XYZ file of C-alpha atoms in Angstrom:
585
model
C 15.503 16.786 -3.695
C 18.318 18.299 -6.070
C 21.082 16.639 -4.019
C 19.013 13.264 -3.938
C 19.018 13.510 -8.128
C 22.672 14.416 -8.031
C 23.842 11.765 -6.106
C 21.507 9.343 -8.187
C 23.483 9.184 -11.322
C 27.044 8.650 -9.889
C 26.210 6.391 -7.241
C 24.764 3.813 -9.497
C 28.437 3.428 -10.641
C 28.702 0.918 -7.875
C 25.481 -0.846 -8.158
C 26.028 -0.873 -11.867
C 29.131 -2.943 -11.492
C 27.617 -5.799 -9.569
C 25.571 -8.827 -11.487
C 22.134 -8.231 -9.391
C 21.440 -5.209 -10.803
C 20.099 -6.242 -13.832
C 17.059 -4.038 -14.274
C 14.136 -5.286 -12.712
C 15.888 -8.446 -12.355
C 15.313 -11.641 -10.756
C 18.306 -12.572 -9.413
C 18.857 -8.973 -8.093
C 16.009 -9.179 -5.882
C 16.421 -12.879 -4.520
C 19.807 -12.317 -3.692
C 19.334 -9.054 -2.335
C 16.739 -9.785 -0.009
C 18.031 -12.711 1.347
C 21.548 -11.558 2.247
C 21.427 -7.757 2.253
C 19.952 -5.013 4.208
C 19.819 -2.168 1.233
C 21.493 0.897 2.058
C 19.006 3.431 0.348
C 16.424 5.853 1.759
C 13.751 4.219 0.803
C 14.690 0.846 2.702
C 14.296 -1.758 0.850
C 13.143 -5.119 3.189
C 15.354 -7.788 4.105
C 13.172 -10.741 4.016
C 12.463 -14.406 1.896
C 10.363 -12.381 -0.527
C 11.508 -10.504 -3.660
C 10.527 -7.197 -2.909
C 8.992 -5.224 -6.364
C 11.342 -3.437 -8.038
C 10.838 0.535 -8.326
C 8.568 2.042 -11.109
C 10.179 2.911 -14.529
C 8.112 6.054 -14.483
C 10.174 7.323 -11.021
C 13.700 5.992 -12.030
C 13.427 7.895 -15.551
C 12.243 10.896 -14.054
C 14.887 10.681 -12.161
C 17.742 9.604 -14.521
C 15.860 12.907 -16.850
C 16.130 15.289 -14.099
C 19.631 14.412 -12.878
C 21.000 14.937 -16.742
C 19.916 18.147 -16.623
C 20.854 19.698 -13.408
C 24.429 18.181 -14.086
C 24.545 19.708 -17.293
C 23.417 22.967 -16.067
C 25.660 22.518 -13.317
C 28.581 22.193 -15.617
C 27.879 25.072 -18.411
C 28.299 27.471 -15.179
C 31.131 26.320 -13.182
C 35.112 25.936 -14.243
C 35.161 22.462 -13.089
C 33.098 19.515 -11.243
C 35.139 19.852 -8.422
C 31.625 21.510 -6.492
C 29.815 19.078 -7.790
C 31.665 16.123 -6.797
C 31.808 17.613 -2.926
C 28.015 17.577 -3.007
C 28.172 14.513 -4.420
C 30.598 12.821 -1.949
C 28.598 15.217 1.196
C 24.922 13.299 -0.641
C 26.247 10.174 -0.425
C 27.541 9.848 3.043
C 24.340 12.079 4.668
C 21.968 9.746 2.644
C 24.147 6.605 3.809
C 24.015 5.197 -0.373
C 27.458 4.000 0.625
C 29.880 3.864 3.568
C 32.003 6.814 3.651
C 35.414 5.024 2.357
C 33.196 3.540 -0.724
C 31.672 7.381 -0.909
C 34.935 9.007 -1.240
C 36.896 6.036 -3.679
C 34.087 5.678 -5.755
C 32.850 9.454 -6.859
C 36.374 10.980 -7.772
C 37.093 7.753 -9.675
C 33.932 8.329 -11.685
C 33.425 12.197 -11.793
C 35.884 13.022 -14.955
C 34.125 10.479 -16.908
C 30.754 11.266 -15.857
C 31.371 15.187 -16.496
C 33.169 14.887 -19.916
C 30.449 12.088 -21.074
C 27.679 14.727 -20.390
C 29.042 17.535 -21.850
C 30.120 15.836 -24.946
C 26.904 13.585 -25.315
C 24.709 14.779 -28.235
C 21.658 12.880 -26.920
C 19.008 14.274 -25.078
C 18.525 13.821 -21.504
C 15.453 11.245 -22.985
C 17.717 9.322 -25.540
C 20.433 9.105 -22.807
C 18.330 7.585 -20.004
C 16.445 5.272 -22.416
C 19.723 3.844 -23.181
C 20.941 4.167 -19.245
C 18.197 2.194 -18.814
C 17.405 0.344 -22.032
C 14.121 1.620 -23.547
C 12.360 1.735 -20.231
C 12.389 5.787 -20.846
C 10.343 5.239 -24.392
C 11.428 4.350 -28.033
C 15.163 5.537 -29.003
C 15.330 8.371 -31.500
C 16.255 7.909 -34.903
C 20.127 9.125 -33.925
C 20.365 6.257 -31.905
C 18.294 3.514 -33.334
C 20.889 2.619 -36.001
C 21.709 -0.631 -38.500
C 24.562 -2.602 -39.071
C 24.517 -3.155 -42.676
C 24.544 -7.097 -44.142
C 26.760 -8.804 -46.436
C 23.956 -8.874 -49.083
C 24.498 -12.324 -49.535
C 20.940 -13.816 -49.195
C 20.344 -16.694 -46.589
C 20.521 -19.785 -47.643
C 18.287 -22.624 -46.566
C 18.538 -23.476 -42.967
C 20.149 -27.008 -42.741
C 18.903 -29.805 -40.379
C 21.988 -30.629 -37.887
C 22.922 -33.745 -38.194
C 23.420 -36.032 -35.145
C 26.662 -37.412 -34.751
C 27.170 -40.595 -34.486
C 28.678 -41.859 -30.459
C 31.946 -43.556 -32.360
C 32.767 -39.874 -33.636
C 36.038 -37.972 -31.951
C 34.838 -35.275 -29.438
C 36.489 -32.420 -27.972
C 36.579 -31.422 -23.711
C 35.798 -27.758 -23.728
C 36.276 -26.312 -20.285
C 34.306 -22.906 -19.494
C 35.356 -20.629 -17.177
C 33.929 -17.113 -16.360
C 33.890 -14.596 -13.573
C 36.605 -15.827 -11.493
C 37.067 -12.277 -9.684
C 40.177 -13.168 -7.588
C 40.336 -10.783 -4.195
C 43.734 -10.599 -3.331
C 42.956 -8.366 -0.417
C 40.996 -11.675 0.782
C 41.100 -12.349 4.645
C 40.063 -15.534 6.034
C 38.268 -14.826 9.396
C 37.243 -11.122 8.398
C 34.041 -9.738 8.252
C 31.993 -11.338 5.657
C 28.564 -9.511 6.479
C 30.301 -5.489 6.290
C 28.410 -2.265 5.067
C 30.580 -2.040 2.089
C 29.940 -3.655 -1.795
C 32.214 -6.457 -0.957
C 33.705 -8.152 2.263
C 35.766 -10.421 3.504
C 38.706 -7.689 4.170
C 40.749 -7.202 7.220
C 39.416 -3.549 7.222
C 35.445 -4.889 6.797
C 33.531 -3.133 9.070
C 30.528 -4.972 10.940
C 27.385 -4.329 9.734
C 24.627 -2.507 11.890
C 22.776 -5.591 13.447
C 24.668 -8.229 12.652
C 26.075 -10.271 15.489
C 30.349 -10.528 15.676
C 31.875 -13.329 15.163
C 28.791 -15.039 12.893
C 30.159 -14.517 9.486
C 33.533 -14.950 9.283
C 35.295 -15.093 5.815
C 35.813 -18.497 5.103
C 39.915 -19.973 4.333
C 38.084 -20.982 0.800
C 35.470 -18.716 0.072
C 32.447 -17.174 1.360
C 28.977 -17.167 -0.193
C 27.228 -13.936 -1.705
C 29.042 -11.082 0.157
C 33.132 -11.837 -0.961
C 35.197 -12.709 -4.002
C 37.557 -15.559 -4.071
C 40.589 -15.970 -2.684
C 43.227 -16.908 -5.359
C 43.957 -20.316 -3.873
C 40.213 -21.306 -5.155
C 41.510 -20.762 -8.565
C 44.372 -22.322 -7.813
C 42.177 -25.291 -6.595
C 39.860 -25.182 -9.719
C 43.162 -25.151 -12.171
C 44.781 -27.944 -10.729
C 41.609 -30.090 -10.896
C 41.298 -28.803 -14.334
C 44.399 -30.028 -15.235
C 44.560 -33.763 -13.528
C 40.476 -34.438 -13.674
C 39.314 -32.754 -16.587
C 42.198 -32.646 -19.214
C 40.233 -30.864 -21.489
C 41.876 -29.829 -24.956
C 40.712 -25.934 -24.642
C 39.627 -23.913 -21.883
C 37.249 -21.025 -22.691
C 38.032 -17.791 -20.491
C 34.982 -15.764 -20.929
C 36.322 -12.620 -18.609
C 36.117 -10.848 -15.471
C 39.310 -11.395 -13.802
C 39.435 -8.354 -11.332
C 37.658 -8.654 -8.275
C 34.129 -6.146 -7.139
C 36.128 -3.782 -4.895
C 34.971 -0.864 -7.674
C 35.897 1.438 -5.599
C 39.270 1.091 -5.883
C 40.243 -0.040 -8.502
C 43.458 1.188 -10.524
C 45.060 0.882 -13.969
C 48.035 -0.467 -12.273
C 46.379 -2.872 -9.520
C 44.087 -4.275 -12.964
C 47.649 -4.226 -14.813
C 49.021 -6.372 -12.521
C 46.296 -8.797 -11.718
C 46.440 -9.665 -15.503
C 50.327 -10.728 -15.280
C 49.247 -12.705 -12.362
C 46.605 -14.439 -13.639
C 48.827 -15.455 -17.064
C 51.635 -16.684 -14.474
C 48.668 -18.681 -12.440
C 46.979 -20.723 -15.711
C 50.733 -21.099 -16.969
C 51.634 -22.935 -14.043
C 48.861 -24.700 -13.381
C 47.735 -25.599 -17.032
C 50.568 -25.223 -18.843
C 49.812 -27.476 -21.735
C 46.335 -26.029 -22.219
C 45.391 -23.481 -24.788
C 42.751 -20.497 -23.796
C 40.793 -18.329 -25.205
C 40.325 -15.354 -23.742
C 37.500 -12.508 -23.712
C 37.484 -9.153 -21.749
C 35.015 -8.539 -19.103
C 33.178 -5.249 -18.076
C 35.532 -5.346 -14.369
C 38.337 -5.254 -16.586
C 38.070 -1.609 -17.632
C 38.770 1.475 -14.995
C 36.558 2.525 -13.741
C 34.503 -0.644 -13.660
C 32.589 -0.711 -17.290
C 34.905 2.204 -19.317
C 35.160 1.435 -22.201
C 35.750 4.667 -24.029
C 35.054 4.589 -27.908
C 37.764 5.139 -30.521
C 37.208 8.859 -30.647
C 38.121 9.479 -27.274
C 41.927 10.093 -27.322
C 44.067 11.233 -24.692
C 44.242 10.333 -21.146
C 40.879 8.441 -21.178
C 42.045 6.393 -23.996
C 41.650 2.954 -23.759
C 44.258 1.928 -25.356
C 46.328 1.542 -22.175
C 43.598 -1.805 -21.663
C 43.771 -3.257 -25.243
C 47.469 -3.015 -25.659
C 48.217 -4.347 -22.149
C 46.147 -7.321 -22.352
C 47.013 -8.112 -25.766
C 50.716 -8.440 -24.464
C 49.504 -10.661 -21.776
C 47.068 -13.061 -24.327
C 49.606 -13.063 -27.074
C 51.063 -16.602 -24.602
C 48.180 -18.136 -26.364
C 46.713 -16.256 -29.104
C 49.274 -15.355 -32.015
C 49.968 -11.639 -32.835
C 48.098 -11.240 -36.406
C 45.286 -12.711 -34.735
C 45.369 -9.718 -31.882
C 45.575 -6.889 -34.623
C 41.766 -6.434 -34.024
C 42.124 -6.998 -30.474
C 44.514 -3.717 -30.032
C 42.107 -1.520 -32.022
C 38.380 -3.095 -30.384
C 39.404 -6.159 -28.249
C 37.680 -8.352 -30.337
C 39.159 -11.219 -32.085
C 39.053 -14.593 -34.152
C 41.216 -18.014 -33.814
C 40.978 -20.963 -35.926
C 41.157 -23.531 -33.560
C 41.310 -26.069 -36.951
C 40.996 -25.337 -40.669
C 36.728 -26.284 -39.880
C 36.398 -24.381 -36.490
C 36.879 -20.905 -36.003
C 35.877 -19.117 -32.532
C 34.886 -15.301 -32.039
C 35.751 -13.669 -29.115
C 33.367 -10.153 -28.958
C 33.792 -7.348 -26.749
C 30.470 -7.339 -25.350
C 31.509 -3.858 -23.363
C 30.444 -1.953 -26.964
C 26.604 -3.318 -25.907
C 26.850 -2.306 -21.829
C 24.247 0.109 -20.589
C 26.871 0.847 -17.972
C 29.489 1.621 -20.347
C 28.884 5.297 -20.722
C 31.153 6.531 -23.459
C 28.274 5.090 -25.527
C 26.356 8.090 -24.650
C 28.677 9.896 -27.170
C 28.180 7.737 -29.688
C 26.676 3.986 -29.313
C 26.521 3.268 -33.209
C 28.675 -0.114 -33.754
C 31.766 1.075 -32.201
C 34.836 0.141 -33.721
C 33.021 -1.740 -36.070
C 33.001 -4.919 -34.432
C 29.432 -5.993 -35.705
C 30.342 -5.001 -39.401
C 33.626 -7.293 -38.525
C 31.815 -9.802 -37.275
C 29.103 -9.978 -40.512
C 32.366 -10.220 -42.401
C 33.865 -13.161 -40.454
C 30.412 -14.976 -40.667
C 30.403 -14.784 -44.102
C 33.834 -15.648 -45.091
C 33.161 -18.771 -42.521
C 29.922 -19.522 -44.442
C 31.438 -19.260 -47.782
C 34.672 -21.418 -46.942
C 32.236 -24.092 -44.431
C 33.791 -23.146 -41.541
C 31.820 -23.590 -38.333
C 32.020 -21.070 -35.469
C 31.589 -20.432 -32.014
C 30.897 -16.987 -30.694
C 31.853 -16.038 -27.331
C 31.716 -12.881 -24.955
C 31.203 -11.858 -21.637
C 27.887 -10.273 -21.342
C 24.958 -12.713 -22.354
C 23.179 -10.469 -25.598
C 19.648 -10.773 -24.112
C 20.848 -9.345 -20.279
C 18.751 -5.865 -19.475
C 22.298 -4.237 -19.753
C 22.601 -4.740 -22.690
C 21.913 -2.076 -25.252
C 18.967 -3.332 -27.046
C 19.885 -1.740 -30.277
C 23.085 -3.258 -30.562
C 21.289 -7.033 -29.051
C 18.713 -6.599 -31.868
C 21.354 -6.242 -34.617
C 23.524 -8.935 -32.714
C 21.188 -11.042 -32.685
C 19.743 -10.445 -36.531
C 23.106 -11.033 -37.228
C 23.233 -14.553 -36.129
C 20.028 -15.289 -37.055
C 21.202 -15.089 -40.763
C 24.457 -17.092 -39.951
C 22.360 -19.843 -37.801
C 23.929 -22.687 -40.285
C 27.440 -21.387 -39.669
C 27.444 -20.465 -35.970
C 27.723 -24.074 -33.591
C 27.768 -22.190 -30.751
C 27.204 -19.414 -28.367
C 28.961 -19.235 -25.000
C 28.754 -16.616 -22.384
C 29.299 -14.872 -18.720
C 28.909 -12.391 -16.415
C 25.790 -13.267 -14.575
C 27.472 -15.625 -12.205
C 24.612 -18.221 -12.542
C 24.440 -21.241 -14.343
C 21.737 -20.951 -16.850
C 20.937 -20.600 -20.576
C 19.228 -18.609 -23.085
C 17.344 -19.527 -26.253
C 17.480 -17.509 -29.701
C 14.619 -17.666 -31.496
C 13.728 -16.748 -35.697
C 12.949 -13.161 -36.356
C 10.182 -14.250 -38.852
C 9.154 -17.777 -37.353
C 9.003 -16.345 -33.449
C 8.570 -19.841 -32.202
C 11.214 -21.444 -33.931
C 14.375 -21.468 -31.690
C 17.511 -21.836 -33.493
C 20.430 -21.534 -31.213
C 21.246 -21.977 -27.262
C 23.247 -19.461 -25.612
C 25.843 -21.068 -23.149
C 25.988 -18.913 -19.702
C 28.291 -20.104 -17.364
C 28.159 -20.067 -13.627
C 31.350 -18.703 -12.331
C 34.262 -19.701 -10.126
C 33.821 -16.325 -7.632
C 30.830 -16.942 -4.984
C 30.271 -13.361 -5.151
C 26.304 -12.711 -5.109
C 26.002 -16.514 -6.631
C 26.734 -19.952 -4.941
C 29.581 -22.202 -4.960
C 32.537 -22.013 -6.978
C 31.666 -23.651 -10.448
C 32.553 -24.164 -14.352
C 31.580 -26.442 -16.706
C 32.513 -29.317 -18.961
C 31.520 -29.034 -22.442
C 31.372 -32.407 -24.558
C 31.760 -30.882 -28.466
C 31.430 -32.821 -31.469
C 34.990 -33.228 -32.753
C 37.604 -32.350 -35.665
C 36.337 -34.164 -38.167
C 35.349 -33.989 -41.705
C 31.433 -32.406 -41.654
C 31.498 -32.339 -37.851
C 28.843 -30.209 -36.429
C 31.175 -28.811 -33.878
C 27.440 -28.799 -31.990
C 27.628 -29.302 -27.946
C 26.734 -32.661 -27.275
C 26.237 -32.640 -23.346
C 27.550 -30.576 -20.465
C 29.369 -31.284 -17.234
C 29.122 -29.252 -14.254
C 31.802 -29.209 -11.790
C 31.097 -27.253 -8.272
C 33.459 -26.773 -5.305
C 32.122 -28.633 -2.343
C 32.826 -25.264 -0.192
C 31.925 -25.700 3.008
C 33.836 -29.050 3.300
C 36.435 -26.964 1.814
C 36.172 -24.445 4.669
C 36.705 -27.210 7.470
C 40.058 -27.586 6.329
C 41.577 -24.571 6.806
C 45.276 -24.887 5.084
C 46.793 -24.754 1.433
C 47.648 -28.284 1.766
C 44.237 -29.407 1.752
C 42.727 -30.024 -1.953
C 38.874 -29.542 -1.942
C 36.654 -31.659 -3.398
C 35.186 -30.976 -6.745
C 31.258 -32.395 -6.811
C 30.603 -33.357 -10.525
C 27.639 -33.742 -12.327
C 28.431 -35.862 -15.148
C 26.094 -35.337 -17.860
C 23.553 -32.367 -17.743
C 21.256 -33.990 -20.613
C 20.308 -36.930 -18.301
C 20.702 -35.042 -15.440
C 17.594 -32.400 -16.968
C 16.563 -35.525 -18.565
C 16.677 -33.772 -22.064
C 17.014 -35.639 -26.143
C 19.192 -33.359 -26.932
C 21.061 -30.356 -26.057
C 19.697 -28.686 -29.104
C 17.678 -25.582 -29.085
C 14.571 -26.974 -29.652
C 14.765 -29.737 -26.820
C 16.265 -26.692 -24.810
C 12.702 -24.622 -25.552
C 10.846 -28.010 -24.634
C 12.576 -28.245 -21.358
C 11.383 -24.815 -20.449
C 8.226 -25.602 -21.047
C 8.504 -28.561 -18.791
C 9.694 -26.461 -15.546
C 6.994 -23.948 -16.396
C 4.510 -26.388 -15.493
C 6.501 -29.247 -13.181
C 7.363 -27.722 -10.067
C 9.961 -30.646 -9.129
C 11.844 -29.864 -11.914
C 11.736 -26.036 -11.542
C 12.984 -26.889 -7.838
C 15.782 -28.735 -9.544
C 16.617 -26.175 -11.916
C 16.946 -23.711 -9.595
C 19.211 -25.266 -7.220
C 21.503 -25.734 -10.344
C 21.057 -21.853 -11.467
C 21.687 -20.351 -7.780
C 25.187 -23.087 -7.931
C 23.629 -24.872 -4.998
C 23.485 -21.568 -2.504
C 21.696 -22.980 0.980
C 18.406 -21.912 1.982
C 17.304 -19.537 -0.953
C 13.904 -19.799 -1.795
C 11.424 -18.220 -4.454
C 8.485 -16.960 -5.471
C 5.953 -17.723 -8.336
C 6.825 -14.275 -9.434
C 10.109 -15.058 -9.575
C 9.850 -18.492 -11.258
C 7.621 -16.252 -14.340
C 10.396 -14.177 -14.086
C 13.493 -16.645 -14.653
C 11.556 -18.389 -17.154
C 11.041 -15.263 -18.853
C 15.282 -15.182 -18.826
C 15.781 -18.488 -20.295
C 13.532 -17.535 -23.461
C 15.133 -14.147 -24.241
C 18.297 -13.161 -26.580
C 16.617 -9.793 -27.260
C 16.651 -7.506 -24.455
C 14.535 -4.966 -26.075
C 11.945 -7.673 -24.485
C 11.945 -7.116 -20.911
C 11.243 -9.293 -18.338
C 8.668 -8.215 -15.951
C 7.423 -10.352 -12.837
């Protein structure tokens, strides 16, 4: 039973990296059960149902227990280096991973692991409730802080005026997750025992039969990452189809291979992605955002105490170098110190780029100290104030959606108290990292009904765990004087893959499906929060538009199919910001 708690806490390093595993979440368990035997003791069914997730009760028991054996562990040996051969000897006997992932994964992890326990101050009950985001009880008071405000009182919130269809707009592209695999091999395995296929050295999985899943030339639903010429394919459509004037990059360039992962491999997948989008839109501007893959390991992002060798520094410095192509250098001065940063993209529009990896459950250098690191939500107050006094509007972007279950809820509720007081200043909200295409909807602190923004969550280009290769359009009232800067409608531009994969060769160019305008398409007024809240309320209780929604969230995946309990609990998704309010099926 001791080994079985040991092995707990370091092995969800690799589920932790992947977008199912979102607590208790829906997409977890549909996409699990429909494409994955589970590896674990307990055996978790491969069928068409979503299969309950386990108890909070057990899992923080167990997340308590493991603390303390590890830190009792540690006060009585020299070193880990015991500990991590149980660990590695636990995780091949109880077959949590294959034996290559087992070996790459636990040394990669251990040194952080160790030196995060022994210099936590929380107890094992403050560290698991963050681990696992209140489901352990209430925080303490040590780390259940405040960001303080500007003090400037709220003014009245302002109507948004609708622009009128004679007014200039601007094409916002948004692009997220693209998780290039450069050790991609058409005609491997795509259905392997490991985290991610589609390798020449993917083994076959027990049971499945040889020869049936193949990697495709293109891509491969749910199991792989992309090969590069898919980006390739999306930029060059980008740049003849869509001509948009910006493209927003909201992270996760390196690929799900967590296991192996390097500073040097992530290093020089950054170069090559800056080489790829100058050659392919070179008269585009982006703006970037880091992603939780970018860090090594997966989701390390140490805070600014930790010095040394486990400095991140290495990250922010290196992909400042690389961003500086598009973002100037006194605009990156932040970026080096949090990798955070803002851009005027005209003297009336300013966009925020946040480093959502300061509010990941995953991230565990929080356990040392989670309060508003680098003071990135004290920066961002000031920004939204100096916006609101000068009349600037603003768009706010970042990687990991603020109402996801990994997301610390202490930072999400002063994130999102935050931009509840800016609500006249901030036009928009636009987001990643869950690979689907979907939405979320803020809503007042005092008036609980009243929703006041939409966050933007972009499906992304990999098909890892998620459907086709995707982005979208965003039509975005234009520079003007007064403009709204409001989105106005949304395109959504898919891959048609498996055409794709009937034409095996680089001279082929794939078809991009299009749907032109998601406002008639959902058949919506508006895209404004409040028609967004109606809309939810329509698929609650019309199942043909639920169907339809859901074919657009999953990015058009064949033969996936749902439950009731999973419709309560995507609906639940679309209507939380604050993820101190858990979604339960």
């Amino acid at each position: 039973m001791q080994l079985l708690l040991a092995v707990f806490m370091c092995m969800c390093t690799v589920s932790l990296s992947l977008p199912r595993r979102e607590a208790a979440s829906f997409a977890k368990q549909l996409l699990i059960r429909r494409f994955e035997e589970e590896k674990t003791s307990s055996g978790r069914a491969n069928n068409n149902n979503v299969t309950q997730p386990s108890t909070s009760y057990a899992r923080c028991l167990l997340c308590k227990a493991t603390i303390s054996i590890v830190n009792e562990f540690l006060s009585k040996a020299k070193s880990g280096d015991n500990l991590v051969a149980i660990l590695k000897f636990g995780c091949k006997t109880l077959r949590i991973e294959t034996e290559a992932v087992c070996n790459g994964i636990i040394p990669l992890f251990k040194d952080m692991l160790f030196t995060v326990i022994s210099q936590s101050p929380l107890s094992p009950h403050d560290i698991c409730s963050i681990v696992f985001n209140n489901e352990c009880g209430e925080l303490t008071e040590k780390s259940n802080w405040t960001v303080a405000t500007s003090g400037v009182p709220k003014p009245p919130v302002k109507p948004i005026s609708v622009p009128s269809d004679s007014a200039p707009k601007l094409r916002i592209a948004h692009i997220t997750d693209t998780h290039v695999d450069y050790q991609y091999a058409p005609g491997s395995n795509a259905n392997c025992a490991d985290p991610l296929c589609c390798h020449t050295d993917s083994t076959q999985k027990k049971g499945s039969s040889v020869g049936a899943d193949n990697a495709g030339f293109w891509g491969t639903y749910v199991t792989c990452d992309i090969p590069e010429r898919t980006l390739i394919s999306a930029l060059k459509y980008i740049e003849k189809q869509v001509k948009p004037d910006y493209i927003y990059w909201t992270g996760d360039i390196i690929s799900h291979n967590v296991w192996q992962t390097t500073r040097e491999g992530n290093l020089r997948q950054f170069n090559r992605t800056l080489d790829v989008l100058r050659m392919y839109v070179p008269d585009v501007k982006v703006i970037p955002v880091i992603g939780n893959h970018e860090g090594v390991p997966v989701n390390s992002f140490p805070i600014p105490q930790i010095t040394g060798r486990f400095s991140v520094t290495w990250l922010y410095e290196s992909l400042a170098d690389v961003w500086s192509h598009y973002i100037p250098e006194q605009n990156l001065k932040t970026f080096r110190k949090g990798g955070f940063y803002s851009y005027d993209l005209s003297s009336t529009l300013r966009v925020i780029s946040l480093n959502m990896n300061y509010c990941n459950t995953y991230n565990w250098w929080l356990l040392i100290n989670s309060t508003d690191p680098t003071d990135q939500l004290k920066w961002l107050t000031n920004q939204l104030q100096e916006c609101e006094d000068k009349g600037i509007k603003v768009h706010v972007m970042g990687h990991i959606p603020p109402g996801q279950s990994d997301c610390l809820s202490v930072w999400s509720r002063n994130f999102n108290d935050i931009v509840n007081r800016y609500e006249n200043t901030i036009a928009g909200h636009f987001y990643g990292h869950t690979h689907f295409d979907e939405f979320a909807i803020f809503f007042d602190k005092e008036n609980t009904t009243r929703p006041f923004a939409t966050a933007y969550v972009a499906p992304s280009i990999t098909t890892f765990y998620s459907g086709k290769p995707t982005f979208r359009v965003y039509d975005v009232d234009g520079i003007y004087d007064n403009s709204t800067y409001q989105v106005l409608d949304i395109e959504t531009h898919s891959m048609n893959l498996e055409e794709a994969n009937r034409h095996p060769t680089d001279m082929y160019s794939p078809t991009w499906d299009v749907i032109p305008s998601i406002k008639q398409h959902y058949k919506l007024d508006s895209l404004r929060p409040e028609a967004w809240a109606k809309y939810v309320e329509r698929i609650r209780v019309d199942e043909g538009a639920f169907k339809d929604f859901f074919a657009m969230y999953m990015k058009q995946l064949p033969n996936i199919t749902y439950t009731e309990e999973d419709r309560k609990m995507l609906l639940c998704r679309l209507l939380r910001t604050r993820s101190e309010m858990p979604c339960q099926p």
